[in-house]
């Protein structure tokens, strides 16, 4: 609602091979540039969505779950191309959240996004 809040838009996207496809609605107001181990090694940039703003359109059976640390975040990888498309997790208050890998949005240009530094390495 603030002056600088970008508008929400509906995007489509998917994994690299195209078997996993989604549609989502987001304002992309917060995109992470996180220094934790997995975001660093995989070059992941997430934006967080309410589960109802994210719909898996194809490839539900083509996902592999990757868990590490305390298993708080369930990374969803395409079985064939290995891309981390999204993750499911819970906020500290317990509400479900989808962390979408913004690099999976169709036509995205990462260099044009405003990123928010996150000190995940020290959390
Ligand atoms: Zn794939």
PDB file of C-alpha atoms and ligand atoms in Angstrom:
ATOM      1  CA  UNK A   1       0.000   0.000   0.000  1.00  0.00           C
ATOM      2  CA  UNK A   2       2.987   2.303   0.479  1.00  0.00           C
ATOM      3  CA  UNK A   3       4.234   4.574  -2.272  1.00  0.00           C
ATOM      4  CA  UNK A   4       7.068   2.294  -3.203  1.00  0.00           C
ATOM      5  CA  UNK A   5       5.289  -1.039  -3.017  1.00  0.00           C
ATOM      6  CA  UNK A   6       5.390  -2.716  -6.403  1.00  0.00           C
ATOM      7  CA  UNK A   7       2.156  -4.210  -7.641  1.00  0.00           C
ATOM      8  CA  UNK A   8       1.479  -7.899  -7.376  1.00  0.00           C
ATOM      9  CA  UNK A   9       1.619  -9.725 -10.670  1.00  0.00           C
ATOM     10  CA  UNK A  10       0.922 -13.264 -11.748  1.00  0.00           C
ATOM     11  CA  UNK A  11       3.915 -15.125 -13.102  1.00  0.00           C
ATOM     12  CA  UNK A  12       4.462 -18.518 -14.642  1.00  0.00           C
ATOM     13  CA  UNK A  13       7.630 -20.524 -14.392  1.00  0.00           C
ATOM     14  CA  UNK A  14       9.198 -23.894 -13.899  1.00  0.00           C
ATOM     15  CA  UNK A  15      12.305 -26.004 -13.733  1.00  0.00           C
ATOM     16  CA  UNK A  16      14.920 -26.138 -16.496  1.00  0.00           C
ATOM     17  CA  UNK A  17      13.593 -29.197 -18.344  1.00  0.00           C
ATOM     18  CA  UNK A  18       9.999 -27.952 -18.099  1.00  0.00           C
ATOM     19  CA  UNK A  19       8.370 -30.904 -16.358  1.00  0.00           C
ATOM     20  CA  UNK A  20       7.710 -28.896 -13.193  1.00  0.00           C
ATOM     21  CA  UNK A  21       5.533 -25.838 -13.863  1.00  0.00           C
ATOM     22  CA  UNK A  22       3.910 -23.310 -11.543  1.00  0.00           C
ATOM     23  CA  UNK A  23       1.913 -20.137 -11.444  1.00  0.00           C
ATOM     24  CA  UNK A  24       2.287 -17.597  -8.651  1.00  0.00           C
ATOM     25  CA  UNK A  25       1.249 -14.126  -7.614  1.00  0.00           C
ATOM     26  CA  UNK A  26       3.833 -11.906  -5.956  1.00  0.00           C
ATOM     27  CA  UNK A  27       4.952  -8.293  -5.701  1.00  0.00           C
ATOM     28  CA  UNK A  28       8.611  -9.465  -5.598  1.00  0.00           C
ATOM     29  CA  UNK A  29       9.105  -6.868  -2.854  1.00  0.00           C
ATOM     30  CA  UNK A  30      11.597  -9.083  -1.047  1.00  0.00           C
ATOM     31  CA  UNK A  31      14.057 -11.290  -2.899  1.00  0.00           C
ATOM     32  CA  UNK A  32      16.776 -12.844  -0.780  1.00  0.00           C
ATOM     33  CA  UNK A  33      20.503 -12.611  -1.341  1.00  0.00           C
ATOM     34  CA  UNK A  34      21.377 -15.028   1.448  1.00  0.00           C
ATOM     35  CA  UNK A  35      24.837 -16.151   2.549  1.00  0.00           C
ATOM     36  CA  UNK A  36      23.810 -19.519   4.044  1.00  0.00           C
ATOM     37  CA  UNK A  37      25.458 -22.676   2.709  1.00  0.00           C
ATOM     38  CA  UNK A  38      22.721 -23.820   0.331  1.00  0.00           C
ATOM     39  CA  UNK A  39      21.859 -20.398  -1.102  1.00  0.00           C
ATOM     40  CA  UNK A  40      25.561 -19.754  -1.693  1.00  0.00           C
ATOM     41  CA  UNK A  41      26.378 -23.097  -3.299  1.00  0.00           C
ATOM     42  CA  UNK A  42      23.280 -23.185  -5.484  1.00  0.00           C
ATOM     43  CA  UNK A  43      22.977 -19.476  -6.201  1.00  0.00           C
ATOM     44  CA  UNK A  44      19.436 -19.410  -4.822  1.00  0.00           C
ATOM     45  CA  UNK A  45      17.344 -16.262  -4.543  1.00  0.00           C
ATOM     46  CA  UNK A  46      13.968 -16.757  -2.898  1.00  0.00           C
ATOM     47  CA  UNK A  47      10.831 -14.759  -2.572  1.00  0.00           C
ATOM     48  CA  UNK A  48       8.268 -15.836   0.031  1.00  0.00           C
ATOM     49  CA  UNK A  49       4.633 -16.484  -0.786  1.00  0.00           C
ATOM     50  CA  UNK A  50       1.530 -17.566   1.034  1.00  0.00           C
ATOM     51  CA  UNK A  51       0.706 -21.135  -0.082  1.00  0.00           C
ATOM     52  CA  UNK A  52      -2.507 -19.891  -1.755  1.00  0.00           C
ATOM     53  CA  UNK A  53      -0.446 -17.576  -3.991  1.00  0.00           C
ATOM     54  CA  UNK A  54       1.476 -20.512  -5.435  1.00  0.00           C
ATOM     55  CA  UNK A  55      -0.023 -23.224  -7.631  1.00  0.00           C
ATOM     56  CA  UNK A  56       1.900 -26.170  -8.945  1.00  0.00           C
ATOM     57  CA  UNK A  57       0.569 -26.721 -12.486  1.00  0.00           C
ATOM     58  CA  UNK A  58       2.657 -29.707 -13.560  1.00  0.00           C
ATOM     59  CA  UNK A  59       5.276 -32.073 -12.270  1.00  0.00           C
ATOM     60  CA  UNK A  60       4.045 -32.841  -8.769  1.00  0.00           C
ATOM     61  CA  UNK A  61       5.246 -36.434  -9.247  1.00  0.00           C
ATOM     62  CA  UNK A  62       8.570 -35.260 -10.651  1.00  0.00           C
ATOM     63  CA  UNK A  63       9.807 -33.607  -7.461  1.00  0.00           C
ATOM     64  CA  UNK A  64      12.370 -34.851  -5.008  1.00  0.00           C
ATOM     65  CA  UNK A  65      12.488 -33.415  -1.513  1.00  0.00           C
ATOM     66  CA  UNK A  66      15.854 -32.314  -0.142  1.00  0.00           C
ATOM     67  CA  UNK A  67      16.152 -31.860   3.607  1.00  0.00           C
ATOM     68  CA  UNK A  68      19.074 -30.681   5.680  1.00  0.00           C
ATOM     69  CA  UNK A  69      19.878 -29.023   8.974  1.00  0.00           C
ATOM     70  CA  UNK A  70      16.724 -29.094  11.112  1.00  0.00           C
ATOM     71  CA  UNK A  71      14.489 -30.083   8.182  1.00  0.00           C
ATOM     72  CA  UNK A  72      12.580 -26.835   8.640  1.00  0.00           C
ATOM     73  CA  UNK A  73      12.714 -26.110   4.917  1.00  0.00           C
ATOM     74  CA  UNK A  74      11.666 -28.787   2.446  1.00  0.00           C
ATOM     75  CA  UNK A  75      13.435 -28.036  -0.827  1.00  0.00           C
ATOM     76  CA  UNK A  76      11.628 -29.347  -3.932  1.00  0.00           C
ATOM     77  CA  UNK A  77      13.947 -30.375  -6.757  1.00  0.00           C
ATOM     78  CA  UNK A  78      13.054 -31.598 -10.236  1.00  0.00           C
ATOM     79  CA  UNK A  79      14.014 -35.275 -10.482  1.00  0.00           C
ATOM     80  CA  UNK A  80      15.323 -34.864 -14.007  1.00  0.00           C
ATOM     81  CA  UNK A  81      17.070 -31.490 -14.273  1.00  0.00           C
ATOM     82  CA  UNK A  82      17.814 -31.039 -10.564  1.00  0.00           C
ATOM     83  CA  UNK A  83      16.648 -27.441 -10.331  1.00  0.00           C
ATOM     84  CA  UNK A  84      15.422 -26.254  -6.917  1.00  0.00           C
ATOM     85  CA  UNK A  85      12.084 -24.816  -7.966  1.00  0.00           C
ATOM     86  CA  UNK A  86      10.635 -23.987  -4.570  1.00  0.00           C
ATOM     87  CA  UNK A  87      10.665 -24.968  -0.938  1.00  0.00           C
ATOM     88  CA  UNK A  88       7.995 -25.367   1.677  1.00  0.00           C
ATOM     89  CA  UNK A  89       8.509 -24.254   5.219  1.00  0.00           C
ATOM     90  CA  UNK A  90       7.049 -22.520   8.235  1.00  0.00           C
ATOM     91  CA  UNK A  91       7.561 -19.002   9.470  1.00  0.00           C
ATOM     92  CA  UNK A  92       8.635 -18.557  13.102  1.00  0.00           C
ATOM     93  CA  UNK A  93       4.951 -18.055  14.005  1.00  0.00           C
ATOM     94  CA  UNK A  94       4.073 -21.431  12.442  1.00  0.00           C
ATOM     95  CA  UNK A  95       2.277 -20.267   9.290  1.00  0.00           C
ATOM     96  CA  UNK A  96       3.083 -22.204   6.119  1.00  0.00           C
ATOM     97  CA  UNK A  97       5.134 -20.398   3.512  1.00  0.00           C
ATOM     98  CA  UNK A  98       6.391 -21.172   0.028  1.00  0.00           C
ATOM     99  CA  UNK A  99       9.890 -20.012  -0.826  1.00  0.00           C
ATOM    100  CA  UNK A 100      10.036 -19.639  -4.577  1.00  0.00           C
ATOM    101  CA  UNK A 101      13.344 -19.688  -6.438  1.00  0.00           C
ATOM    102  CA  UNK A 102      12.843 -16.498  -8.469  1.00  0.00           C
ATOM    103  CA  UNK A 103      15.300 -17.760 -11.094  1.00  0.00           C
ATOM    104  CA  UNK A 104      12.568 -20.229 -12.118  1.00  0.00           C
ATOM    105  CA  UNK A 105      10.133 -17.478 -13.179  1.00  0.00           C
ATOM    106  CA  UNK A 106       9.749 -17.347 -16.967  1.00  0.00           C
ATOM    107  CA  UNK A 107      11.833 -14.572 -18.508  1.00  0.00           C
ATOM    108  CA  UNK A 108      13.261 -13.339 -15.215  1.00  0.00           C
ATOM    109  CA  UNK A 109      16.361 -11.117 -15.328  1.00  0.00           C
ATOM    110  CA  UNK A 110      18.079 -11.526 -11.962  1.00  0.00           C
ATOM    111  CA  UNK A 111      20.272  -8.472 -12.529  1.00  0.00           C
ATOM    112  CA  UNK A 112      17.166  -6.267 -12.603  1.00  0.00           C
ATOM    113  CA  UNK A 113      15.821  -7.407  -9.239  1.00  0.00           C
ATOM    114  CA  UNK A 114      16.340  -5.580  -5.985  1.00  0.00           C
ATOM    115  CA  UNK A 115      17.790  -8.089  -3.551  1.00  0.00           C
ATOM    116  CA  UNK A 116      17.660  -8.016   0.230  1.00  0.00           C
ATOM    117  CA  UNK A 117      20.809  -9.257   1.981  1.00  0.00           C
ATOM    118  CA  UNK A 118      20.048 -12.044   4.496  1.00  0.00           C
ATOM    119  CA  UNK A 119      22.668 -13.205   6.978  1.00  0.00           C
ATOM    120  CA  UNK A 120      21.527 -16.845   6.890  1.00  0.00           C
ATOM    121  CA  UNK A 121      25.017 -18.107   7.622  1.00  0.00           C
ATOM    122  CA  UNK A 122      24.805 -16.790  11.167  1.00  0.00           C
ATOM    123  CA  UNK A 123      21.261 -17.879  12.014  1.00  0.00           C
TER     124      UNK A 123
HETATM  125 ZN1  LIG B   1      13.232 -30.338 -14.580  1.00  0.00          ZN
END
